[in-house]
XYZ file of C-alpha atoms in Angstrom:
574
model
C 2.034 -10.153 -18.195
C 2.708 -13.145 -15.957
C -0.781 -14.665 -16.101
C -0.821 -15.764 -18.989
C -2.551 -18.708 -20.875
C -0.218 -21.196 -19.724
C -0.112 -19.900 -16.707
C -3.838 -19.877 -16.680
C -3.722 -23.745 -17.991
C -2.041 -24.547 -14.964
C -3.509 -22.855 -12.464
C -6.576 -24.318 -13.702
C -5.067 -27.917 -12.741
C -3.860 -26.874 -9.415
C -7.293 -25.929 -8.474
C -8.690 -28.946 -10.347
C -6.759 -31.003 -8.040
C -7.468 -29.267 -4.778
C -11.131 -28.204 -4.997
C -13.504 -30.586 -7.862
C -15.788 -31.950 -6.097
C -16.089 -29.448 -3.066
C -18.685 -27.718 -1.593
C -18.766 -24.198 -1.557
C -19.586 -23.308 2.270
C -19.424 -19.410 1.984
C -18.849 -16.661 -0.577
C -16.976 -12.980 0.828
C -16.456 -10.043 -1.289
C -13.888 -7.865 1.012
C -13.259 -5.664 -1.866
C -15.489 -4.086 -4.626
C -13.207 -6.267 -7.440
C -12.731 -9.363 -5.575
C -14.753 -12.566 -4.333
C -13.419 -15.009 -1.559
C -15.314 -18.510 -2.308
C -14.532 -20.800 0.945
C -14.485 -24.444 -0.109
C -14.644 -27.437 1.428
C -13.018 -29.937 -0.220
C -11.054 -33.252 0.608
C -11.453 -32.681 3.952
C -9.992 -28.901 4.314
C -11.374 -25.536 3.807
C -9.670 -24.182 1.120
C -9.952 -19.928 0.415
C -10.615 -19.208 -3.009
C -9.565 -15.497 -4.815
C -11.585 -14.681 -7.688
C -10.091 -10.898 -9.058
C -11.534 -8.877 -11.289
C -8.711 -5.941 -10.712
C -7.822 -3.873 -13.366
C -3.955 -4.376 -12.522
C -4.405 -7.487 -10.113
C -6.866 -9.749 -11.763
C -6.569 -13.246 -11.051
C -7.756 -16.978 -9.623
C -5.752 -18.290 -6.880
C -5.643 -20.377 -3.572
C -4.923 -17.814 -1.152
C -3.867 -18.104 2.371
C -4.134 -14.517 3.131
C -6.462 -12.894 5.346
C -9.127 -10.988 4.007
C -11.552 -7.783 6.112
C -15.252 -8.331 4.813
C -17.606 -5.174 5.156
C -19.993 -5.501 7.432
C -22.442 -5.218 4.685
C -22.188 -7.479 1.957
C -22.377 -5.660 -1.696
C -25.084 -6.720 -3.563
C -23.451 -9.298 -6.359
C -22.091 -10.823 -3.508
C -25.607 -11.375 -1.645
C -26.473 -12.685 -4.617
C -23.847 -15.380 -4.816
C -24.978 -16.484 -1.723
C -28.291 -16.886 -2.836
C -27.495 -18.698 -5.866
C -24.040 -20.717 -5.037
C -23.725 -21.088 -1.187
C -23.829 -25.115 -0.647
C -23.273 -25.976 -3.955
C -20.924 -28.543 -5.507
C -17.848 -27.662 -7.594
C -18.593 -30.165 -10.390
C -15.661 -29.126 -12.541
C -13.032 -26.315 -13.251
C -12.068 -25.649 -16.874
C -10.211 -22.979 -19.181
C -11.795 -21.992 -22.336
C -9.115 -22.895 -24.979
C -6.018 -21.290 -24.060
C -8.047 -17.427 -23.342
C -7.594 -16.324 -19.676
C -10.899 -17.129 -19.194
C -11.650 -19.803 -16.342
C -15.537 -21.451 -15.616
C -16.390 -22.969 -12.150
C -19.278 -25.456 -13.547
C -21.492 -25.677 -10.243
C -24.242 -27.913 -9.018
C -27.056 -27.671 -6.275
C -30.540 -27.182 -5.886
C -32.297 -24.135 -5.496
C -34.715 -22.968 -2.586
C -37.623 -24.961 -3.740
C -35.467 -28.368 -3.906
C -34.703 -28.595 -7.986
C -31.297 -29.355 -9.211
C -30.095 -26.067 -10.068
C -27.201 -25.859 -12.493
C -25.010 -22.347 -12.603
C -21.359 -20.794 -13.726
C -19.101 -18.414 -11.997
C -16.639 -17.085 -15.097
C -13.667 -15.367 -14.176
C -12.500 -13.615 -17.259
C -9.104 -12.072 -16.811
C -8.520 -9.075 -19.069
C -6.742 -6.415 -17.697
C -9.248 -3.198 -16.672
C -11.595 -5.390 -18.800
C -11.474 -8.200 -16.214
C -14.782 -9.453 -14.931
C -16.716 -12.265 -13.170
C -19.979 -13.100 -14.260
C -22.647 -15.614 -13.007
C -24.320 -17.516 -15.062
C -27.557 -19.706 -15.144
C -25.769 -22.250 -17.145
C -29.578 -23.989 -18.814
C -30.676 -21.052 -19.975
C -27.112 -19.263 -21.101
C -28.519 -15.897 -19.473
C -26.294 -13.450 -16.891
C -27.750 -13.265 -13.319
C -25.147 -10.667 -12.357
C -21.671 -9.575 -13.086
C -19.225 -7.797 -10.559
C -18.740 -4.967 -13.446
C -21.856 -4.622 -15.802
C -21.155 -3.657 -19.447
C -23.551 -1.567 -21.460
C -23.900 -2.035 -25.285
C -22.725 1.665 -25.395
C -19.025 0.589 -23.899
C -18.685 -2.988 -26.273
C -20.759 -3.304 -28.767
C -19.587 -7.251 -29.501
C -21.561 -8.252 -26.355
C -23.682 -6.476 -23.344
C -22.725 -7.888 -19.230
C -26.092 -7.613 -17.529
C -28.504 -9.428 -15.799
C -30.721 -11.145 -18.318
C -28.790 -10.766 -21.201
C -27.063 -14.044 -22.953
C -23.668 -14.775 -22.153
C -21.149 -14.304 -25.217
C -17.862 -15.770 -24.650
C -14.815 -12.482 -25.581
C -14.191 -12.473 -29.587
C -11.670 -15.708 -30.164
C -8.182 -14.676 -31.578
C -7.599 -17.415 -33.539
C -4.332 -18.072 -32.871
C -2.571 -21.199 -33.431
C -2.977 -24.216 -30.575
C 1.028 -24.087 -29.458
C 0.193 -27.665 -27.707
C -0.920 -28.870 -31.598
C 2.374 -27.777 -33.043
C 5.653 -29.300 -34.154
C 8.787 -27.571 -35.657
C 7.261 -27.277 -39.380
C 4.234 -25.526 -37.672
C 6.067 -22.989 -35.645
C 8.390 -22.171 -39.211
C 5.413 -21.806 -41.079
C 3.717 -19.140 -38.795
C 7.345 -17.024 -38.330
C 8.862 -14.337 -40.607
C 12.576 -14.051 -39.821
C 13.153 -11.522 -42.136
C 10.771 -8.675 -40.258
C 12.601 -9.551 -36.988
C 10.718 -8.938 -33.403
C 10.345 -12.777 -33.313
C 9.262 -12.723 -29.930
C 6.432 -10.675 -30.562
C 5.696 -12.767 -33.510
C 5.345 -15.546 -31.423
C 2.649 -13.816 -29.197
C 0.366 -12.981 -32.152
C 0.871 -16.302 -33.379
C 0.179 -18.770 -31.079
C -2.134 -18.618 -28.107
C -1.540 -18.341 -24.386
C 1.661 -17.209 -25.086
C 2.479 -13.766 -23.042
C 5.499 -11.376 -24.222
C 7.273 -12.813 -20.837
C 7.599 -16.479 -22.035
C 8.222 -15.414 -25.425
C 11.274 -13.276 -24.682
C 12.062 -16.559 -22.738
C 11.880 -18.865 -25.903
C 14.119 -16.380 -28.186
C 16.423 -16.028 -25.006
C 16.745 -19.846 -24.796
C 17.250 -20.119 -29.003
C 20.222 -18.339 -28.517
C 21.617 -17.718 -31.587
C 18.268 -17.233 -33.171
C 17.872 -18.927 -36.774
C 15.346 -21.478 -37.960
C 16.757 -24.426 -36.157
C 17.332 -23.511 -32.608
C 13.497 -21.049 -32.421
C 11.511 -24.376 -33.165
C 13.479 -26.217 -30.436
C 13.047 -23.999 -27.933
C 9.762 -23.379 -28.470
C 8.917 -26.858 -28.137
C 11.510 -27.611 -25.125
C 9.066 -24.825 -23.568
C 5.901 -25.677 -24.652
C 6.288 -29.581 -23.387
C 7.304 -28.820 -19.875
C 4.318 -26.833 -19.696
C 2.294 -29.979 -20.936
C 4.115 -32.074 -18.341
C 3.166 -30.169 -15.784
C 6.710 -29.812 -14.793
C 6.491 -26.578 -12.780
C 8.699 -24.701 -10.172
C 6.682 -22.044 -9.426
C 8.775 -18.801 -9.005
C 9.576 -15.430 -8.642
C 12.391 -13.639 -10.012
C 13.751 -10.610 -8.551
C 15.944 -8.102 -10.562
C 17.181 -4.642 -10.007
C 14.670 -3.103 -12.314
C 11.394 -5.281 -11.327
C 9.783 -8.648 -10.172
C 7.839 -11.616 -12.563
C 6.670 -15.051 -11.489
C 5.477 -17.632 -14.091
C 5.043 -21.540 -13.958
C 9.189 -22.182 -13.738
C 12.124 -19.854 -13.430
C 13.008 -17.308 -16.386
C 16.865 -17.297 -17.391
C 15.568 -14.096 -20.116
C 14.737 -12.087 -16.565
C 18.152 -11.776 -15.455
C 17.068 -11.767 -11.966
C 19.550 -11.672 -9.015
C 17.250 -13.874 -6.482
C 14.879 -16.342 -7.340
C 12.485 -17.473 -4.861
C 10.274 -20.511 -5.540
C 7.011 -21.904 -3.819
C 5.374 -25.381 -3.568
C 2.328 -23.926 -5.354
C 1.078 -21.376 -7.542
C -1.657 -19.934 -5.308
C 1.462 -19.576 -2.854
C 4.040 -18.290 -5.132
C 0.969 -15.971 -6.200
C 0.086 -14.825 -2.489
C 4.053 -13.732 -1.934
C 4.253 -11.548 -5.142
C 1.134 -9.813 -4.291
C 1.683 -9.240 -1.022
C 0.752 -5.759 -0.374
C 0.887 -4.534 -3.873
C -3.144 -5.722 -4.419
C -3.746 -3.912 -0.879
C -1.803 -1.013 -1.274
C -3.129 -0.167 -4.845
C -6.808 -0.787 -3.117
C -5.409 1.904 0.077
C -4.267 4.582 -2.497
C -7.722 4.672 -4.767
C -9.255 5.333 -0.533
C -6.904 7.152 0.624
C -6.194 9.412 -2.564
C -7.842 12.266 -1.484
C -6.499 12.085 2.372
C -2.675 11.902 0.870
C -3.587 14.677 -1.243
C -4.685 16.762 2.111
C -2.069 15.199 4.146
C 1.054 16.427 1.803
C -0.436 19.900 1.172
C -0.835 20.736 4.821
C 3.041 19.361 5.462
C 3.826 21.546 2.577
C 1.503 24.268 3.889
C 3.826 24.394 7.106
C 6.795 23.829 6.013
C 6.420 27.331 4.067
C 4.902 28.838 7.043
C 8.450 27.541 9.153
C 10.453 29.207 6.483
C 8.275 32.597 6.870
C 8.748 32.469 10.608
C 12.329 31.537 10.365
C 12.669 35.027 8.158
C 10.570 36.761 10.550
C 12.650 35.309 13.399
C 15.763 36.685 12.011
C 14.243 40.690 12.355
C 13.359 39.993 15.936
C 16.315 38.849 16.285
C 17.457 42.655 15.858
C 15.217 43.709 18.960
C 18.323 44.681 20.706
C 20.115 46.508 17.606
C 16.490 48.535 17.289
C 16.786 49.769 20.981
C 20.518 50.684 20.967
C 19.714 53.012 17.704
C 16.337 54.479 19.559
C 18.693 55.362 22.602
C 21.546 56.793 20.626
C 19.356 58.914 18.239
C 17.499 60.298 21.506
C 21.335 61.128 23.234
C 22.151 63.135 19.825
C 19.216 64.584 18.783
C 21.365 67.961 18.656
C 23.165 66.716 15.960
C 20.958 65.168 13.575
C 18.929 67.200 11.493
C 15.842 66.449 9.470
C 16.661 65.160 5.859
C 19.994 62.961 6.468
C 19.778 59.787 5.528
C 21.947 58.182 8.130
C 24.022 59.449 10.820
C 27.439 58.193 12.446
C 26.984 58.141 16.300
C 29.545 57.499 19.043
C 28.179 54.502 20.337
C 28.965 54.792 24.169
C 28.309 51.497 25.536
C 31.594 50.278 23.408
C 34.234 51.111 25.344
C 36.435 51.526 22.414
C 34.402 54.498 21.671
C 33.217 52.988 18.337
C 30.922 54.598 15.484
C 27.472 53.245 14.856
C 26.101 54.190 11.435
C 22.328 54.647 11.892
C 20.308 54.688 9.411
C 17.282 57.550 9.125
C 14.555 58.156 6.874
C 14.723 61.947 5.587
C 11.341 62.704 5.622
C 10.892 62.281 9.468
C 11.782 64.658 12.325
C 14.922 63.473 14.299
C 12.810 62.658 17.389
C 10.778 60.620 14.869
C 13.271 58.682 13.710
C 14.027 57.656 17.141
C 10.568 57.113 18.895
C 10.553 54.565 15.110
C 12.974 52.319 16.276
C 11.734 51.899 19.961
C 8.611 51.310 18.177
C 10.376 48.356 16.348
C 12.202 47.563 19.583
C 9.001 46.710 21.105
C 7.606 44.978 18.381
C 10.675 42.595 17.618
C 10.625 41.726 21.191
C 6.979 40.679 21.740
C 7.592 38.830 18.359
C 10.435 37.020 19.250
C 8.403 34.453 21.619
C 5.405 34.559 19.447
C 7.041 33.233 16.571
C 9.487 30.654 18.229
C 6.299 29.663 19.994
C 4.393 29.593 16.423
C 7.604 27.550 14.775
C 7.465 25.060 17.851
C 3.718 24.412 16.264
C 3.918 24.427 13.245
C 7.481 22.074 13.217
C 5.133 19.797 15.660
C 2.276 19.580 12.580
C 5.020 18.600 10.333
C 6.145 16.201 12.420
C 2.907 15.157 12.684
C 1.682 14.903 8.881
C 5.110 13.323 7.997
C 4.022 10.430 10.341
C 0.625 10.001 9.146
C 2.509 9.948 5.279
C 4.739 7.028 6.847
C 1.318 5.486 8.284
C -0.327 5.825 4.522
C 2.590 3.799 3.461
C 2.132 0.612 5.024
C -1.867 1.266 5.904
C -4.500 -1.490 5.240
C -8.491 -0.377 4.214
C -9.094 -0.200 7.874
C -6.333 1.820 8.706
C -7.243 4.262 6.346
C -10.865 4.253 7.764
C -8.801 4.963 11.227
C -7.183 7.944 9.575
C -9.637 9.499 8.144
C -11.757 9.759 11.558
C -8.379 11.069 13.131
C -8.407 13.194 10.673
C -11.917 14.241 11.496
C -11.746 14.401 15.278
C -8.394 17.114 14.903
C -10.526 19.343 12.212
C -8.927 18.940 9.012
C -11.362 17.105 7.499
C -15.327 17.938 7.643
C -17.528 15.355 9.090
C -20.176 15.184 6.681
C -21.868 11.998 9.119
C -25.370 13.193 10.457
C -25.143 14.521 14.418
C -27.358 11.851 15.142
C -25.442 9.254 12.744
C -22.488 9.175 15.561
C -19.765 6.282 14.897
C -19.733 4.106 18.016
C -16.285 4.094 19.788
C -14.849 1.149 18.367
C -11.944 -0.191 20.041
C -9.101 -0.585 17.001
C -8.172 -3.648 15.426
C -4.098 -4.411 15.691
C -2.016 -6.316 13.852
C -0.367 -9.452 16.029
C 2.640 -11.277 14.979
C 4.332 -14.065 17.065
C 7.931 -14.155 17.143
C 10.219 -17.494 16.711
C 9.921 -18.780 20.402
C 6.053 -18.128 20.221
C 5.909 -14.491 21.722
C 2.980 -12.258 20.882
C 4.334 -9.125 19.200
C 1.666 -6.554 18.696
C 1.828 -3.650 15.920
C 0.075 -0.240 15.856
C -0.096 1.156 12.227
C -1.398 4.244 12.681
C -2.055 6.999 15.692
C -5.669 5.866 16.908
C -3.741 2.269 17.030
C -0.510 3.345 18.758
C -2.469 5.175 21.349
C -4.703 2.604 22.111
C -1.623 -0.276 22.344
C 0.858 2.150 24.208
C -1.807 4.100 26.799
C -4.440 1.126 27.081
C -3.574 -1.843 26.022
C 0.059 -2.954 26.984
C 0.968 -3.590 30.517
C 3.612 -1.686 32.436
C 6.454 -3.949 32.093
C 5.997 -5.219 28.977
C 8.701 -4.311 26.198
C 7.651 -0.742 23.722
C 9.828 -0.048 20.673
C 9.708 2.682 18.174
C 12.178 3.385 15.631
C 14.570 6.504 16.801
C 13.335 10.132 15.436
C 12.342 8.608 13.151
C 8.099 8.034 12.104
C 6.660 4.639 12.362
C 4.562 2.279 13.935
C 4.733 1.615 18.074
C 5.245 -2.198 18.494
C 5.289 -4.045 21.940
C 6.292 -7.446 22.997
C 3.639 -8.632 25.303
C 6.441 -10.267 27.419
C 8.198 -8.857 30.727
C 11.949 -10.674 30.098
C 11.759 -11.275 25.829
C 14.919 -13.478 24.826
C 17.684 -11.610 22.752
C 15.771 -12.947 19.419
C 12.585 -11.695 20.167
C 13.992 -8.037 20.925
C 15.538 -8.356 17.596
C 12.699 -9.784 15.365
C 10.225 -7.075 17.200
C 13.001 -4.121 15.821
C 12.457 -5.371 12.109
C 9.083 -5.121 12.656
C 9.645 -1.452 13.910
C 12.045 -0.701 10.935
C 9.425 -2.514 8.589
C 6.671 -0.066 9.513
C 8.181 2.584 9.427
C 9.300 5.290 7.031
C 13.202 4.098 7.082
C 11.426 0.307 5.564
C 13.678 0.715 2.350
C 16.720 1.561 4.676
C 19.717 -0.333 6.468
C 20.978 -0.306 9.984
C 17.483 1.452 11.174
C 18.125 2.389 15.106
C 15.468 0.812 16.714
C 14.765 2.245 20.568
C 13.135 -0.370 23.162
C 12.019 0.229 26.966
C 9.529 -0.828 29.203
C 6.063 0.669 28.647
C 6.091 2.314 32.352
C 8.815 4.950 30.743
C 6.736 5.905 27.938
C 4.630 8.822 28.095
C 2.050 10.819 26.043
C 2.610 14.802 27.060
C -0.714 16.240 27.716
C -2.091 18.239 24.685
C 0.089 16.008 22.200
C -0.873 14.997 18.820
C -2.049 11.668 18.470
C 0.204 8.887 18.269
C 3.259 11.325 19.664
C 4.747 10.057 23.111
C 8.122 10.593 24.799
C 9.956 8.171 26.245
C 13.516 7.318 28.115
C 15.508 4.431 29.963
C 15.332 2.981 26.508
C 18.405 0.901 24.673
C 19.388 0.832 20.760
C 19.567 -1.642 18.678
C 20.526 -1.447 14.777
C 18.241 -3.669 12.319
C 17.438 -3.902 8.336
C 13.898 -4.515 7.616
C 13.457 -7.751 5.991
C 10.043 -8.485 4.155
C 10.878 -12.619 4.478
C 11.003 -11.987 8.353
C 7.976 -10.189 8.746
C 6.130 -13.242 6.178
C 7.952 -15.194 8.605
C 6.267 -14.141 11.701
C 3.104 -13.096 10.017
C 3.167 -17.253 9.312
C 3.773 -17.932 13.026
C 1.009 -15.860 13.518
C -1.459 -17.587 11.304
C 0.462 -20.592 12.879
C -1.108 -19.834 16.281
């Protein structure tokens, strides 16, 4: 775990620094885990993330942009009621615990001073914030409640006391000196890193694989030192905040970890930064796939569904395929019906349309009548022919539905909560899922909500992420000169540059946004197609989101996450 205690510690101080004092002008919850407190402090509105995720949980200064519902959940209704225009008096950390208190200050609706807590315990799927009425120690609400029947230690509802989690009782790392860490070490039963986590608090397995990695050669001389080298940097505040990328996976912590072994460090001016670039998407996409679990689930079982139908059509295909095979052995049995008597099980013909004069072995079943036998295959004759269009007609559909699904997996991918919302009534609207909305409970015709990005010069680059989105940007929204790209055959987003004559650069930063959103994102020299909007064109009947297109150019691109922060920047920028 990267959030740790130190961590924790100084996160604590960063917000400390930024917000005491501030006055909390509004309080969001966009998500059922997570609050947004917006406050004003030191002259600038600062956005505060409270997270109470099971994999996500945290406290940060975020610069991201968060959707709120259009109706607010009920704890957070009730933070407004009992927070909204308050004062941040103070910001602490209990001990070294992952546990964080906003101490707040204002007065209540009938004008008494009104004194209240916001706790932000961080704990894994145990992770919770909790308001308190800090005179009387008693829970107003929690974002998770906890019943005596799930933890019997304490109970997290409204009216209850607030208990603090069960302390550890670990040693204070801060409070220690060489002798101290010695004494609480066994170097005989090895695992000294994991020692060192039971030991002393605040310390995460991540920083204590960093301490033993530092020792070295590990032995009672160099552990102590390195331990302490560690532990005073942290008290100095001396921070790089940074993430370290490796092969197998990704960390941050306060400073850069040599025991990661990364191959690219990236570091940030700030933790809430640092913080808001490693979660970037993974917070949102976790969030799309508990939404959007059951629409995958449909979506990859009816691209399954035709896939096997393709290969069943592709079998059936190959007998009417023998349409012409099945007449030539009706009209050769019919010329030698002399010769073939009932019983035989196949009969060698002179097959006079060769004009070798060539045997054709026909085969017979016994148990028919030779004029049977023949009026069998015209029969089949007929059949294989009137087939043969049906089912390249029915393979044309269902390789289209494929097509189709396989985009909408793509879309999945890189969707937000309101693209999944967007799916799902696509979904709807083309019958594959059941609207279980009231008739007279009919969802207004909302026009949807795109993504904008500016490129380096300042032009507006606008992204559809999934088919209600592209059709709306490509058929409504984008003018007729204006610059359309789409990565080539292959599924992704439709992206225009709302410019007539885009510089070189623009072109080039709009095709990483193509190849970013779009299934080839992992991929390297994506072909990325661009033409004017006036060539592109949505055949009638087609899926949505499908269009055809020509006049268009190439150009080759790798999708780079740092460019598309880049512009996403501009775009805040602007």
């Amino acid at each position: 775990m990267s959030f740790d205690g130190l961590f924790t510690r100084a996160m604590v101080k960063e917000l400390t620094d930024l917000l005491k004092g501030g006055r909390i002008n509004k309080v969001h919850q966009p998500y059922k885990n997570e609050i947004i407190l917006v406050v004003r402090a030191n002259g600038k509105n600062q956005k505060v993330l409270l997270s109470a995720h099971p994999s996500h949980a945290r406290v940060q200064i975020s610069q991201e942009e968060y959707e709120n519902p259009s109706i607010p959940p009920m704890f957070c209704m009730l933070l407004r009621k009992h927070i909204e225009g308050y004062i941040l008096e103070d910001i602490r950390q209990v001990g070294l615990d992952r546990i964080i208190i906003f101490d707040i200050k204002g007065r209540n609706e009938i004008g008494d001073t009104s004194y209240k807590q916001l706790i932000v315990e961080i704990m894994g799927r145990h992770s919770n914030i909790i308001l308190v009425d800090r005179t009387k120690n008693m829970i107003l609400d929690s974002i998770k409640h906890v019943t005596s029947a799930v933890n019997t230690y304490r109970t997290v509802l409204p009216g209850h006391d607030y208990i603090l989690p069960p302390e550890q009782n670990k040693a204070n790392p801060f409070e220690a000196d060489e002798e101290d860490v010695l004494r609480h070490l066994d170097f005989n039963s090895g695992r000294l890193d994991k020692q060192l986590v039971n030991q002393f608090a605040g310390l995460s397995p991540l920083i204590a694989k960093e301490i033993t990695f530092q020792a070295g050669l590990v032995n009672r001389t160099t552990l102590p030192k390195a331990f302490l080298a560690i532990i005073e940097r942290v008290k100095r505040h001396d921070y790089s905040p940074s993430i370290m990328e490796s092969s197998e996976k990704e960390n941050f912590y306060l400073f850069p970890l040599d025991s990661s072994q990364s191959n690219q460090v990236k570091s940030f001016a700030t933790l809430g930064e640092a913080l808001d670039r490693y979660y970037f998407g993974k917070a949102e996409r976790d969030r799309v796939k508990q939404q959007a679990n059951d629409i995958e689930r449909l979506v990859v079982n009816e691209k399954e569904k035709n896939e096997k139908k393709i290969a069943k059509l592709e079998v059936t295909l190959q007998e009417a395929n023998k349409a012409q095979q099945f007449q030539l052995f009706g009209e050769l049995l019919t010329a030698n019906l002399y010769a073939v008597q009932k019983g035989l099980k196949e009969i060698d013909v002179v097959n006079y349309y060769d004009e070798t004069g060539a045997t054709v072995t026909i085969p017979l079943d016994p148990l028919k009548s030779p004029s049977e036998n023949a009026q069998k295959y015209f029969t089949k004759y007929q059949k294989a022919k009137n087939a043969l269009e049906i089912v390249k007609e029915q393979i044309e559909k269902a390789m289209a539905e494929v097509h189709y699904f396989e985009s909408l997996i793509q879309q999945l991918e890189t969707a937000s909560p309101k693209d999944v919302a967007e799916i799902r009534d696509e979904l709807i609207e083309e019958g594959y899922i059941r609207n279980r909305q009231k008739k007279h409970q009919k969802k207004q015709n909302q026009k949807p909500v795109l993504d904008h990005y500016y490129a380096s010069d300042g032009t507006e680059i606008i992204i559809g992420k999934n088919n209600k989105q592209n059709d709306y940007l490509t058929n409504r929204l984008a003018a007729r000169d204006e610059i359309w790209l789409h990565t080539k055959d292959i599924p992704g987003s439709h992206v225009v540059i709302r410019s007539k004559e885009p510089i070189e650069k623009t072109i080039h930063e709009a095709a990483i946004l193509a190849a970013f959103f779009s299934k080839a994102r992992s991929s390297s020299s994506v072909p990325v197609d661009f033409t004017r909007v006036r060539h592109v064109k949505k055949p009638s009947g087609a899926k949505p989101g499908f269009v055809i297109y020509d006049n268009q150019q190439t150009i080759y691109v790798t999708p780079d996450e740092e460019t598309v922060l880049k512009l996403k920047k501009h775009k805040n920028a602007n």
